[in-house]
Coordinates of C-alpha atoms and ligand atoms in Angstrom, one line a residue:
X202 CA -69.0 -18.7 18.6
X203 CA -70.3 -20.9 21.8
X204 CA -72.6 -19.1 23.9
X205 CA -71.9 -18.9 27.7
X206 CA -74.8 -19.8 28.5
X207 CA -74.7 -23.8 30.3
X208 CA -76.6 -26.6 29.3
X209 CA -78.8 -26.9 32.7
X210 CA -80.7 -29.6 32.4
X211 CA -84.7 -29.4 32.1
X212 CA -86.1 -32.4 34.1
X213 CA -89.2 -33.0 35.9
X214 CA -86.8 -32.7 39.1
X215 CA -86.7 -29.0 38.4
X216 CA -90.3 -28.9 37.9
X217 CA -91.4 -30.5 41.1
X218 CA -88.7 -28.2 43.6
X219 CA -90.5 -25.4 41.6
X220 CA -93.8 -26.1 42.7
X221 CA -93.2 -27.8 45.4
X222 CA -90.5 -25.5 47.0
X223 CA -92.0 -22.3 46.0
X224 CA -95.9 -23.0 45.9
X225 CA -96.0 -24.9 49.0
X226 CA -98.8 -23.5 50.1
X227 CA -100.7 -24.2 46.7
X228 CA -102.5 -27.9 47.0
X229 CA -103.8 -30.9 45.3
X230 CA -107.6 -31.7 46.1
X231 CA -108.8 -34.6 45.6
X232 CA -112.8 -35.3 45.3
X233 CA -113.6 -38.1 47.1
X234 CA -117.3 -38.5 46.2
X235 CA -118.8 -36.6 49.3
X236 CA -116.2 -34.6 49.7
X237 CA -112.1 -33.6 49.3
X238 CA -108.8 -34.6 50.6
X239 CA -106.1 -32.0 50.4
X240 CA -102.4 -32.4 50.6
X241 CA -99.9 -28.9 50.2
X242 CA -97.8 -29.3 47.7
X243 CA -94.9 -28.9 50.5
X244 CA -96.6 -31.9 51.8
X245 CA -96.7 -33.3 48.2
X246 CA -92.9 -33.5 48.0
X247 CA -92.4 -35.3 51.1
X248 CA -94.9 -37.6 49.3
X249 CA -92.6 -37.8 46.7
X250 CA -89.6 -38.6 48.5
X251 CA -91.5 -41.4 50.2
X252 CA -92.5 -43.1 47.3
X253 CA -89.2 -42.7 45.8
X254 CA -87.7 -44.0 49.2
X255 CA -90.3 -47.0 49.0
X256 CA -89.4 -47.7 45.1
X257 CA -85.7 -47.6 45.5
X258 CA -86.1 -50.0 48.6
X259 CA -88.2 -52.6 46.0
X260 CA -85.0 -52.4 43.8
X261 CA -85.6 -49.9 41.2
X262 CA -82.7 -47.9 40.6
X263 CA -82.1 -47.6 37.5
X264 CA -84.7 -46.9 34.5
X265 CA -87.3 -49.5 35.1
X266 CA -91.1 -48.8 34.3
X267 CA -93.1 -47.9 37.5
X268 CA -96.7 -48.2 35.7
X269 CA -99.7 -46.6 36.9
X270 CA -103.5 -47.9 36.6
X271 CA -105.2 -45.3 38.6
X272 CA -107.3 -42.1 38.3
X273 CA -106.9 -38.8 38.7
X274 CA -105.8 -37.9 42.3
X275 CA -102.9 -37.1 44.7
X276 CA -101.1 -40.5 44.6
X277 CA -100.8 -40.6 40.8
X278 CA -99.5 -37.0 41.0
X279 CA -97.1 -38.2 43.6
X280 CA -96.0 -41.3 40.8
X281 CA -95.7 -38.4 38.3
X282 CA -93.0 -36.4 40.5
X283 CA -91.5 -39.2 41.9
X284 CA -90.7 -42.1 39.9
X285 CA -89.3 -40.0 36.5
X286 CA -87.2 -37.6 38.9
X287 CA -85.7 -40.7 40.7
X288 CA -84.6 -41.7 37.3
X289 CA -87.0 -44.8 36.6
X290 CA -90.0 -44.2 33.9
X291 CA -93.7 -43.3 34.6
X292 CA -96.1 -45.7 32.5
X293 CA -99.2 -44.3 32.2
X294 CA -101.7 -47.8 31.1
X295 CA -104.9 -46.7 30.2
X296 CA -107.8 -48.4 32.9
X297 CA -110.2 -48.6 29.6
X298 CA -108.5 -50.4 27.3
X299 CA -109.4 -54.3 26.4
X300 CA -107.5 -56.5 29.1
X301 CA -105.5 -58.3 26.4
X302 CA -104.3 -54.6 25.2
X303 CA -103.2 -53.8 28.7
X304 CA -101.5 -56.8 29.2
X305 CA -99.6 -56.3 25.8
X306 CA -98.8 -52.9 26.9
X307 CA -97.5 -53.4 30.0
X308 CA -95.3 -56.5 28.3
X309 CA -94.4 -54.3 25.6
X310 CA -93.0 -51.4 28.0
X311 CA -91.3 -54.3 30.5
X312 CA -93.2 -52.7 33.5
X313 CA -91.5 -54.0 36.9
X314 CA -93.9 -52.3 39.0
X315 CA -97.4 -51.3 39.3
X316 CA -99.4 -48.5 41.2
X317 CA -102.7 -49.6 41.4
X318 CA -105.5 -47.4 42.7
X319 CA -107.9 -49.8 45.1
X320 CA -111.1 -49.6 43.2
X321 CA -109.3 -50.8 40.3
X322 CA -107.9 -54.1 41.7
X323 CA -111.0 -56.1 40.3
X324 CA -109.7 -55.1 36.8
X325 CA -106.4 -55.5 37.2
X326 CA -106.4 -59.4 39.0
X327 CA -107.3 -61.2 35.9
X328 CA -104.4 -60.2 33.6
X329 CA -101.8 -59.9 36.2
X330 CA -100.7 -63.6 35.8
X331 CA -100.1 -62.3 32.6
X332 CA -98.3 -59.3 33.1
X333 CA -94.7 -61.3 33.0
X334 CA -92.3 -59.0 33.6
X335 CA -93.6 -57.2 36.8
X336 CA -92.7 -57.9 40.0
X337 CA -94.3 -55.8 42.6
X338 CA -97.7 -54.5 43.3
X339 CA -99.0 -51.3 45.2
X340 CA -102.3 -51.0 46.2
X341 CA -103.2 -47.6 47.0
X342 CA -106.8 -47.4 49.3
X343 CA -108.2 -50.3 50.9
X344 CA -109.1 -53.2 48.6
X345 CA -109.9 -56.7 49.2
X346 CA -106.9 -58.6 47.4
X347 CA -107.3 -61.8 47.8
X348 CA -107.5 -61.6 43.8
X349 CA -104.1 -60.4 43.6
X350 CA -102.2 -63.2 45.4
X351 CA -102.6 -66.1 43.2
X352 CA -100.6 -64.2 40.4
X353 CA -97.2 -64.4 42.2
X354 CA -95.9 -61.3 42.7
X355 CA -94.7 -59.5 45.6
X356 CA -97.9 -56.9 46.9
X357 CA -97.6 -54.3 49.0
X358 CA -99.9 -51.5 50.6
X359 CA -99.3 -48.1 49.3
X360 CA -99.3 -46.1 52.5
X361 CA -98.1 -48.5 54.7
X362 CA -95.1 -48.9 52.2
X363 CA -94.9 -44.9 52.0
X364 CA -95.3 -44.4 56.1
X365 CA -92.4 -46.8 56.4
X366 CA -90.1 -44.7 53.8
X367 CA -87.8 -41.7 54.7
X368 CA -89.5 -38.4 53.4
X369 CA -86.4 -36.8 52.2
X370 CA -84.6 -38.3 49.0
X371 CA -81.5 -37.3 47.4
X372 CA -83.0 -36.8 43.7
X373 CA -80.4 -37.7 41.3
X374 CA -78.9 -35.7 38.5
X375 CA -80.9 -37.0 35.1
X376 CA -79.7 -36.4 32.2
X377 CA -82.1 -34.2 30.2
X378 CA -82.6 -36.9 27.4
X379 CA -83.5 -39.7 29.3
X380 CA -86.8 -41.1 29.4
X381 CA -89.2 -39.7 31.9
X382 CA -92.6 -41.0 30.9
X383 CA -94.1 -43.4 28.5
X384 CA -97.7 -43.4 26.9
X385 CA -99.0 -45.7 24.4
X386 CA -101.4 -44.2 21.9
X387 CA -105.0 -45.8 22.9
X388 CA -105.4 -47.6 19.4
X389 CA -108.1 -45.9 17.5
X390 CA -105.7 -47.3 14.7
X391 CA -103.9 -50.8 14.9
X392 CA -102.1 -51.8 17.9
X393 CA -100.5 -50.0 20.8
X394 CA -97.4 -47.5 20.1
X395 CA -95.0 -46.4 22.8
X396 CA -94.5 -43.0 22.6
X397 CA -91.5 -42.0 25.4
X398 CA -91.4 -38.8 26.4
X399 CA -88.0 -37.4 28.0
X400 CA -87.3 -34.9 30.6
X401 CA -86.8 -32.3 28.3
X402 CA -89.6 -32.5 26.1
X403 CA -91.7 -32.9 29.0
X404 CA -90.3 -29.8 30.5
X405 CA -91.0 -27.9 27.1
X406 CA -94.5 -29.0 26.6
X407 CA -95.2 -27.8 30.3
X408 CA -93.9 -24.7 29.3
X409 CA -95.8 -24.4 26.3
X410 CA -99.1 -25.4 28.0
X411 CA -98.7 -22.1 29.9
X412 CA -98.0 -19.7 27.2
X413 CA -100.7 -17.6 26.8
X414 CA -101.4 -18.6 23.2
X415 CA -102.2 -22.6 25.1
X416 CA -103.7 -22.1 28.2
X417 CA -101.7 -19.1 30.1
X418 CA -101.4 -20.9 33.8
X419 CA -100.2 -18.4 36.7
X420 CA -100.0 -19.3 40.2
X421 CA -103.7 -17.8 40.1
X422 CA -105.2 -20.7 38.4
X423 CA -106.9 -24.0 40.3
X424 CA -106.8 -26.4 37.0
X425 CA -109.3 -29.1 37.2
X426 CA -107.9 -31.9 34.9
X427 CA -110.7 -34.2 33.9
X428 CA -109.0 -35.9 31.1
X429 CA -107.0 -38.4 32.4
X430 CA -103.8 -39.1 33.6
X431 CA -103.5 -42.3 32.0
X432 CA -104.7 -40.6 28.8
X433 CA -101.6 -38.2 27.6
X434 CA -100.7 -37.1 30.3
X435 CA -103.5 -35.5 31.2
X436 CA -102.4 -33.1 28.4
X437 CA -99.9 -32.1 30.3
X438 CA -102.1 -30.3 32.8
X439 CA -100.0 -31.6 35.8
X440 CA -96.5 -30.9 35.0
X441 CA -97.5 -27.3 33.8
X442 CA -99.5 -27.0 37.6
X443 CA -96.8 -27.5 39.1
X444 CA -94.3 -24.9 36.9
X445 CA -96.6 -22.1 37.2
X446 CA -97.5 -22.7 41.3
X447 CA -101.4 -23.2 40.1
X448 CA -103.5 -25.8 42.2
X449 CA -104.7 -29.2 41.0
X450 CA -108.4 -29.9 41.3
X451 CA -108.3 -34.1 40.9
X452 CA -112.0 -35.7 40.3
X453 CA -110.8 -39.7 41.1
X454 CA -113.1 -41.8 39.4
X455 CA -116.1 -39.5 39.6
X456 CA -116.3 -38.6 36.2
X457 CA -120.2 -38.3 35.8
X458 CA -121.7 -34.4 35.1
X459 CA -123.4 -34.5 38.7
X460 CA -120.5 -35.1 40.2
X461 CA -117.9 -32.6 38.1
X462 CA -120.4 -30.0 38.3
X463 CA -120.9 -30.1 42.5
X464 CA -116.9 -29.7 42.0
X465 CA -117.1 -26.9 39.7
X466 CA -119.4 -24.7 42.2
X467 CA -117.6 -25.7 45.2
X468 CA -113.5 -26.3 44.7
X469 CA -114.0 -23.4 42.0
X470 CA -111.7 -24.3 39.0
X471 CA -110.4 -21.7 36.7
X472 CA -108.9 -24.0 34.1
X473 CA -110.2 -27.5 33.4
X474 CA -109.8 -30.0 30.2
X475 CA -111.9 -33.0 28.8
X476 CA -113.1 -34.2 25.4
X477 CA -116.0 -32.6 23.8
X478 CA -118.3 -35.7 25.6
X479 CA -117.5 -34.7 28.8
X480 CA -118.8 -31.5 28.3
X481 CA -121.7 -32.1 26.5
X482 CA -123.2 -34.5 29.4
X483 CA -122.0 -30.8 31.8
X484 CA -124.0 -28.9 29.5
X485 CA -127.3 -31.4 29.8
X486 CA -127.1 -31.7 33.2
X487 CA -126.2 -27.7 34.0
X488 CA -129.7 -26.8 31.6
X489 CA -131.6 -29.1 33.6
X490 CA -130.8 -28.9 37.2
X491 CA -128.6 -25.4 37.0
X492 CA -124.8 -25.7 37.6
X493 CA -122.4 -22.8 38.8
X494 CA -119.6 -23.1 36.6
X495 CA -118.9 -19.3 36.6
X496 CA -114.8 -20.0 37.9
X497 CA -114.0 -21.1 34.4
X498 CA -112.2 -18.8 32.6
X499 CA -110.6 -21.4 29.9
X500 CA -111.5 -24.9 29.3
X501 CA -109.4 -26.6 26.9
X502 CA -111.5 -28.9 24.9
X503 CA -110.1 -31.6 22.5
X504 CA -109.5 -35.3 21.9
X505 CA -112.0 -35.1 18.6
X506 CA -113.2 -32.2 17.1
X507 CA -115.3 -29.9 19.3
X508 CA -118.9 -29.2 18.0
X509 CA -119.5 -25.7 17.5
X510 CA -122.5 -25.7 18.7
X511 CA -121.5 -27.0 22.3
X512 CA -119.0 -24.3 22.5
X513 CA -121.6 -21.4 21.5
X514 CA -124.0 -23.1 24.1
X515 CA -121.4 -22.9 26.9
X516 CA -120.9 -19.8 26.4
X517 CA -124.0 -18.2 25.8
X518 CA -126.0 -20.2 28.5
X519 CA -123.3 -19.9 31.1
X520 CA -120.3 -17.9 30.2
X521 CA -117.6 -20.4 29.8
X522 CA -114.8 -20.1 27.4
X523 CA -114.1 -23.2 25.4
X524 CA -111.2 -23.1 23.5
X525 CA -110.2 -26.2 20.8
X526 CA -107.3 -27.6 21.0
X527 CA -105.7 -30.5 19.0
X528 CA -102.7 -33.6 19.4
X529 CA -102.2 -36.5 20.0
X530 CA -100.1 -39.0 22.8
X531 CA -97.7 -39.0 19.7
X532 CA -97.6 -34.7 20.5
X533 CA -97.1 -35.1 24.0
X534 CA -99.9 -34.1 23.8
X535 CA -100.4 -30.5 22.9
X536 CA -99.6 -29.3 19.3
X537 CA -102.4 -26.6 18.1
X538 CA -104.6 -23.8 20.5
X539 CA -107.8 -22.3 18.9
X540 CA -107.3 -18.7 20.3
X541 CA -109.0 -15.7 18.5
X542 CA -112.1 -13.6 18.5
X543 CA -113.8 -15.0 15.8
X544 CA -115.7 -17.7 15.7
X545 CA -113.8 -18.3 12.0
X546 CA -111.2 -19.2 14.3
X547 CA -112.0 -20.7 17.2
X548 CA -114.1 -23.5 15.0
X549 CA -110.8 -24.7 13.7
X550 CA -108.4 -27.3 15.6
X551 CA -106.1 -23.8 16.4
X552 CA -102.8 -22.9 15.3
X553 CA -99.4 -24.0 16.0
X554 CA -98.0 -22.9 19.2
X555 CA -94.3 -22.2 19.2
X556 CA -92.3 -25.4 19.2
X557 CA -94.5 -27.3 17.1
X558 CA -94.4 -27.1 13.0
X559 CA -96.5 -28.4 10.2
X560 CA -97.6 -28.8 6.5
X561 CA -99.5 -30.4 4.8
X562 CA -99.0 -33.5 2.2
X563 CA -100.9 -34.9 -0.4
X564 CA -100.9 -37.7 -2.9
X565 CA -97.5 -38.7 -3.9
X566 CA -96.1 -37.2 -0.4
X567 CA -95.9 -33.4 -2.2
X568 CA -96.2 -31.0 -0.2
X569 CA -99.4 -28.3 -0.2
X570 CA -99.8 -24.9 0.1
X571 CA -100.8 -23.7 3.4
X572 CA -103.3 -21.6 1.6
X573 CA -105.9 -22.8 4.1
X574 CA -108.1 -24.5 1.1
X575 CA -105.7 -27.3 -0.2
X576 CA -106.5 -30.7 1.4
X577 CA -104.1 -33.2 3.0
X578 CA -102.3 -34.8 5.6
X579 CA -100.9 -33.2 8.8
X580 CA -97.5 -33.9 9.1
X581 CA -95.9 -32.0 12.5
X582 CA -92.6 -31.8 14.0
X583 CA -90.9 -30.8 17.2
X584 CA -89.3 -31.2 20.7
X585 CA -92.0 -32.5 21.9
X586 CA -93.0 -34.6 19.0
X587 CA -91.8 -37.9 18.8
X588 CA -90.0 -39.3 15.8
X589 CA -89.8 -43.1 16.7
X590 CA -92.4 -45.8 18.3
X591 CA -90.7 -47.8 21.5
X592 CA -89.5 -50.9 20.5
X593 CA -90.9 -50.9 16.7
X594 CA -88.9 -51.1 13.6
X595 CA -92.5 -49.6 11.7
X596 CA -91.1 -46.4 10.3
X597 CA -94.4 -46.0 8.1
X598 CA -95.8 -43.0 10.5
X599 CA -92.5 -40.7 9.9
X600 CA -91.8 -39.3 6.7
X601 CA -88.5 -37.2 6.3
X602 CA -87.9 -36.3 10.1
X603 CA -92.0 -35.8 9.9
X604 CA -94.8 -37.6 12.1
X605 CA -97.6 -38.5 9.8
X606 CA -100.5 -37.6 11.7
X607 CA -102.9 -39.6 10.3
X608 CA -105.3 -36.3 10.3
X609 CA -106.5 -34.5 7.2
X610 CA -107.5 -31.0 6.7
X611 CA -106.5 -27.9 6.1
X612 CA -103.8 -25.1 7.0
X613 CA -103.7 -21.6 6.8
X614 CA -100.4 -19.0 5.9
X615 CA -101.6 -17.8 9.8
X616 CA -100.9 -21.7 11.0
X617 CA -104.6 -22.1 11.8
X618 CA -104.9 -25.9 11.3
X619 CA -108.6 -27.1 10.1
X620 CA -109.4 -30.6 10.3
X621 CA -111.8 -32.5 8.2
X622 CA -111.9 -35.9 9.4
X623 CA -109.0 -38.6 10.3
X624 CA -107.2 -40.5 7.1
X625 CA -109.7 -43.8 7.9
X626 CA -112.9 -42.0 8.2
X627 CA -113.0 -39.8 5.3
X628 CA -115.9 -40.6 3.2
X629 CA -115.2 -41.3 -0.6
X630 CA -117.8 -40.8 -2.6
X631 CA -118.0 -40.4 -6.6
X632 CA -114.7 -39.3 -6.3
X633 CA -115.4 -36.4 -3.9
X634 CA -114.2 -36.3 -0.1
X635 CA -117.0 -35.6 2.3
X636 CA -116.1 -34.8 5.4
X637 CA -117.6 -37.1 8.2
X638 CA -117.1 -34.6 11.4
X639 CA -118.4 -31.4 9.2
X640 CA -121.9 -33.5 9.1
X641 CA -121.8 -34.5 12.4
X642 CA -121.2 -30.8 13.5
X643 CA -123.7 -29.6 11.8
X644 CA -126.0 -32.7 12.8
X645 CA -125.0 -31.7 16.5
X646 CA -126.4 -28.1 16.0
X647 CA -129.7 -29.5 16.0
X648 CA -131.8 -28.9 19.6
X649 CA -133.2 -32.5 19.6
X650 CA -129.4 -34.5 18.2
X651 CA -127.3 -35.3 21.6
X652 CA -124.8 -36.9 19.4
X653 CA -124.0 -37.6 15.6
X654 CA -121.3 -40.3 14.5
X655 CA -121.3 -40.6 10.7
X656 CA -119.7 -43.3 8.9
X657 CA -118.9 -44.0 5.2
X658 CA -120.8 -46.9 4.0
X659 CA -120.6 -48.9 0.7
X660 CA -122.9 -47.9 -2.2
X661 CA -123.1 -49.5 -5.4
X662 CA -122.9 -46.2 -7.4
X663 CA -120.8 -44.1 -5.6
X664 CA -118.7 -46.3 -3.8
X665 CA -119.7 -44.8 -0.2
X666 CA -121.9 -42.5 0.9
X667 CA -122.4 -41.1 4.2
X668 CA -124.8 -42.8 7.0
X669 CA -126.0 -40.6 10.2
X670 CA -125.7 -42.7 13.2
X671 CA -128.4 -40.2 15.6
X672 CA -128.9 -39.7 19.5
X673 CA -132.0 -38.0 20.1
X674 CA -133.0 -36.2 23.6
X675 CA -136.6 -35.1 21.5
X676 CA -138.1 -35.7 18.7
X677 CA -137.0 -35.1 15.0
X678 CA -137.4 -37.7 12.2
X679 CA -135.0 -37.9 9.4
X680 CA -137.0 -35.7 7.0
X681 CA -136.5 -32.6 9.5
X682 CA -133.2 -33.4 10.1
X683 CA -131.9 -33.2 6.0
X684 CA -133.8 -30.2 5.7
X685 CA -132.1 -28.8 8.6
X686 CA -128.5 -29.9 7.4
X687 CA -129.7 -28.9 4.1
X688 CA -129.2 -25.3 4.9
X689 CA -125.2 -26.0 5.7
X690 CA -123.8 -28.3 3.7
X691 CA -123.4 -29.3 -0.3
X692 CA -126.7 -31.2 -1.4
X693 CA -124.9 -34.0 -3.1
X694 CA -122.9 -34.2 0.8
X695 CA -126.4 -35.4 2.0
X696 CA -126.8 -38.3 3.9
X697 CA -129.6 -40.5 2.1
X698 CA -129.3 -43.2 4.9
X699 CA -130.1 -42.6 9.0
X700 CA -130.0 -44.7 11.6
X701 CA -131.3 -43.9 15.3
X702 CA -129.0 -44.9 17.8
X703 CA -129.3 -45.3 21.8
X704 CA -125.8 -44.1 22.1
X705 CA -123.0 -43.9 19.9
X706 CA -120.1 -46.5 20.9
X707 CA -117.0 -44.6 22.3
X708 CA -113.5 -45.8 22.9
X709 CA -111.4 -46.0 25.7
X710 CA -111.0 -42.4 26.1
X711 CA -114.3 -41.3 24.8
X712 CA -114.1 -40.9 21.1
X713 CA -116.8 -42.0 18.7
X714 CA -115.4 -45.6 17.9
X715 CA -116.4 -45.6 14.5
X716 CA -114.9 -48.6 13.5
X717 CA -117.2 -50.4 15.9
X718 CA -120.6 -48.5 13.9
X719 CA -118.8 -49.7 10.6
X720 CA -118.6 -53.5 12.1
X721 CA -122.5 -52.6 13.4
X722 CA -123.4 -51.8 9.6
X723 CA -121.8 -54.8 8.0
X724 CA -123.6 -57.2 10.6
X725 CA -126.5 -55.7 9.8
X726 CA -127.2 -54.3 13.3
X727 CA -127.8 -51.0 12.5
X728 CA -132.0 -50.2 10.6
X729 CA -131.4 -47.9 8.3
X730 CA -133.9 -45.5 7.7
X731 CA -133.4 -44.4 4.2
X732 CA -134.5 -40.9 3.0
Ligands
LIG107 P1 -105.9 -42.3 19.4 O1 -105.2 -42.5 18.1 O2 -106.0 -43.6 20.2 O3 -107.2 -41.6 19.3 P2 -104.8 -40.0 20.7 O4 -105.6 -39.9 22.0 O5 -103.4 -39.7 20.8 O6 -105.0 -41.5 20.3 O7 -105.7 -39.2 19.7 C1 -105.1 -38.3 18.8 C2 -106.1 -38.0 17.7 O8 -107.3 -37.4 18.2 C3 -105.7 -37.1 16.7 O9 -104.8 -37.7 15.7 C4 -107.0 -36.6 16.1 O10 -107.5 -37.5 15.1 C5 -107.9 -36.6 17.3 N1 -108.1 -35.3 17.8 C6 -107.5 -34.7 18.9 N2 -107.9 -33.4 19.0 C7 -108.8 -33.2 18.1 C8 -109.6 -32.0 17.7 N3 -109.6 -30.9 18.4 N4 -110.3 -32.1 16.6 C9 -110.4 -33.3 15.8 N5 -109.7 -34.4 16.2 C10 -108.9 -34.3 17.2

């Protein structure tokens, strides 16, 4: 039997008249480094409308890429409503990545336009020559770009471009399954992957992200998104603004603790998500110079596994709930929530949320238990999951209708997923698996560590063995620190070798690059300390 219920479309389009048409008295602020700029979101759609206006008048019409290299702010919000509801494709290319990666991304994806944020045109002018297939240029702010011009292609100047546009566009019909937004995964692993997300997934994920098992939004909430736009999606913090009429809090490019906790105290989030480095540098610069960040009442934290002992000290020293959460660009991004009263719980990566479904798979691609002790690979599935890379015939990440996530750990009958490192990092030694992020956990719970990256090097007898890549803020020498992580892991887990570091390397969106410590070891960069 059919059902008679009709197949109405879930698009972005709906999305925005939601917010926009209902909320328009809710707003997007944007930090401006001495103070804000705030537009309505009524004001927001005319915005919209303009730029859609502006982009159809430099020939997009159909489903070319509109690519954004900007930060967090009004104008990429605008590029996020606008260019997938007029039926072309947001491209998201990340500002941090090499220059030769963004210039094979934005080849890759055929971008015809680009929406460049003014501060950014200094990066941007080198690799446009290169950037063959696009044809237009928007500079949004005032920039000198004189850089620009010897590349060829047509520039223009965001507002004037916008003032000159209608501020009413007839939004076309989109077909639910067409591509709305494209991301490529950052490249902790191998080169760039296009994931493309479509209207509908996009509109399930937003719906998801304000479930009450993710990160319950209401037209209460003022949602500071400090993870960045370019980086997926922002974890879908926009779209999911927008569907539940909460504000946007946008930080632009000031991204250092000073700075996000002056717009903590006085644009007074409720909601607001970054990677545990983020707010570890909040929690360093609250303890010494005070910070009110008493508005919080969820931040999401994720992007690499979130020490425990940064979440305890959050909330103990200033009563902010940080809640885990895991995915990936591949998950659009949100996949698992770490909700629960226990601190059991809330250590792990989180559970499934509705939508999303996993196992695990070990050697010879059988399947585990989810008995929440047996160790493999996380393999998920979903609407919002994808099951193909743009353009690429490599089919080696899927496995029956499955994404391989590359992650391994655990997962409980209660869909509690526990991570114990990614695929690459695991350390092998003698046989046994030991866990790389358990040590640096631990490591982290010490008062003097700032940061602990540990990476499996080679060893004669037992193939690898761990070595402790250390900050310090303090003092602590290596003896104090095994006795220390003596008391929480297996003995024979011990890392024999330590190496003090001034910083550990990150990548582009702020994960330990541990690939670049490995390269560090095997050049012999790195004195070792041996214990
Ligand atoms: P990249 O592969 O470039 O890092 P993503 O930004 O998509 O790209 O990162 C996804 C990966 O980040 C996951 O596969 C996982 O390894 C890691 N990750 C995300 N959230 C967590 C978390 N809460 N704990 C541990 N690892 C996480």
């Amino acid at each position: 039997m059919r059902s008679t219920m009709p197949e109405f479309p879930l698009t972005i389009t709906s999305i925005m008249r939601h917010g926009t048409g209902l909320f328009g008295d809710r707003e997007v602020v944007t930090y401006t480094g001495d103070g804000y700029r705030r537009l309505p979101y009524r004001d927001l759609a005319h915005e919209a409308a303009r730029l859609a206006n502006a982009l159809r008048g430099l020939g997009v019409d159909g489903d070319q890429r509109v690519a954004t290299f900007g930060w967090n702010n009004a104008e990429h919000l605008t590029a996020y409503l606008a260019v997938p509801s007029m039926g072309a494709v947001l491209h998201t290319l990340n500002i941090r990545l090499f220059p030769e990666q963004v210039v094979y991304i934005a080849n890759h994806a055929e971008d015809d336009v680009v929406i460049v944020d003014a501060s950014l045109v200094p990066l941007l002018a080198p690799i446009l020559p290169e950037m063959k297939t696009v044809r237009h240029v928007i500079v949004s702010g005032e920039a000198d770009t004189g850089a620009l011009v010897s590349a060829g292609k047509d520039l223009h100047d965001y507002r004037t471009l916008l003032d000159g546009a209608d501020d009413v566009f007839d939004w076309p019909d989109v077909d639910e399954r067409a591509a709305a937004a494209m991301c490529y995964t950052s490249g902790t692993t191998g080169s760039p992957k296009g994931v493309v997300y479509s209207h509908r997934s996009s509109y399930l994920h937003s719906m998801s992200v304000c479930t009450a098992n993710a990160m319950g939004l209401s037209a209460d909430d003022r949602v500071l998104p400090i993870v960045p736009m370019f980086h997926a999606n922002a974890w879908g913090l926009p779209y999911a603004a927008l569907m539940a009429g909460a504000s946007l809090v946008m930080p632009d490019r000031f991204l250092q603790a000073e700075h996000l906790a002056r717009i903590i105290a006085e644009e007074r989030p409720t909601v607001s998500g970054a990677v545990p480095t983020i707010w570890g540098d909040l929690l360093r610069h609250a303890r010494r110079h005070g910070a009110d960040l008493s508005s919080l009442r969820l931040v999401p934290c994720g992007g690499s596994a979130v020490p425990e002992a940064l979440m305890r000290a959050l909330s103990d020293e200033f009563g902010v709930r940080v809640v885990q959460a895991w995915g990936m660009t591949e998950t659009s991004p949100l996949a698992t929530v770490a909700h629960g009263d226990s601190w059991d719980r809330r250590v792990t990566q989180g559970r499934l949320l509705a939508g999303v479904e996993g196992r695990l798979v070990g050697g010879g691609d059988t399947v585990l238990s989810c008995d929440g002790v047996a160790v493999g690979e996380l393999e998920v599935r979903g609407s919002w999951v994808t099951a193909s890379y743009h353009l690429d015939e490599d089919t080696s990440r899927f496995h029956d209708g499955w994404l391989r996530t590359g992650d391994v750990g655990k997962l409980d009958a209660d869909g509690y997923v526990t991570l114990t490192d990614r695929a690459k990092d695991v350390i092998k030694s003698g046989g046994e698996w030991i866990s790389s992020v358990e040590l640096e956990n631990a490591l982290m719970g010490h008062p003097a560590v700032v940061e602990a990256a540990v990476i499996g090097v080679p060893d004669e007898r037992w193939g690898e063995r761990p070595l402790a890549c250390v900050v310090l803020d303090g003092t602590a020498g290596v003896a104090e620190l095994r006795e220390f992580l003596s008391a929480k892991v297996a003995r024979w887990q011990l890392p024999e070798r330590w190496a003090f570091v001034e910083a550990v390397p990150k990548t582009s969106v702020g994960k330990f690059a541990k690939r670049v410590l490995r390269e560090m070891h095997t050049r012999g960069e790195l004195t070792i300390l041996e214990s």
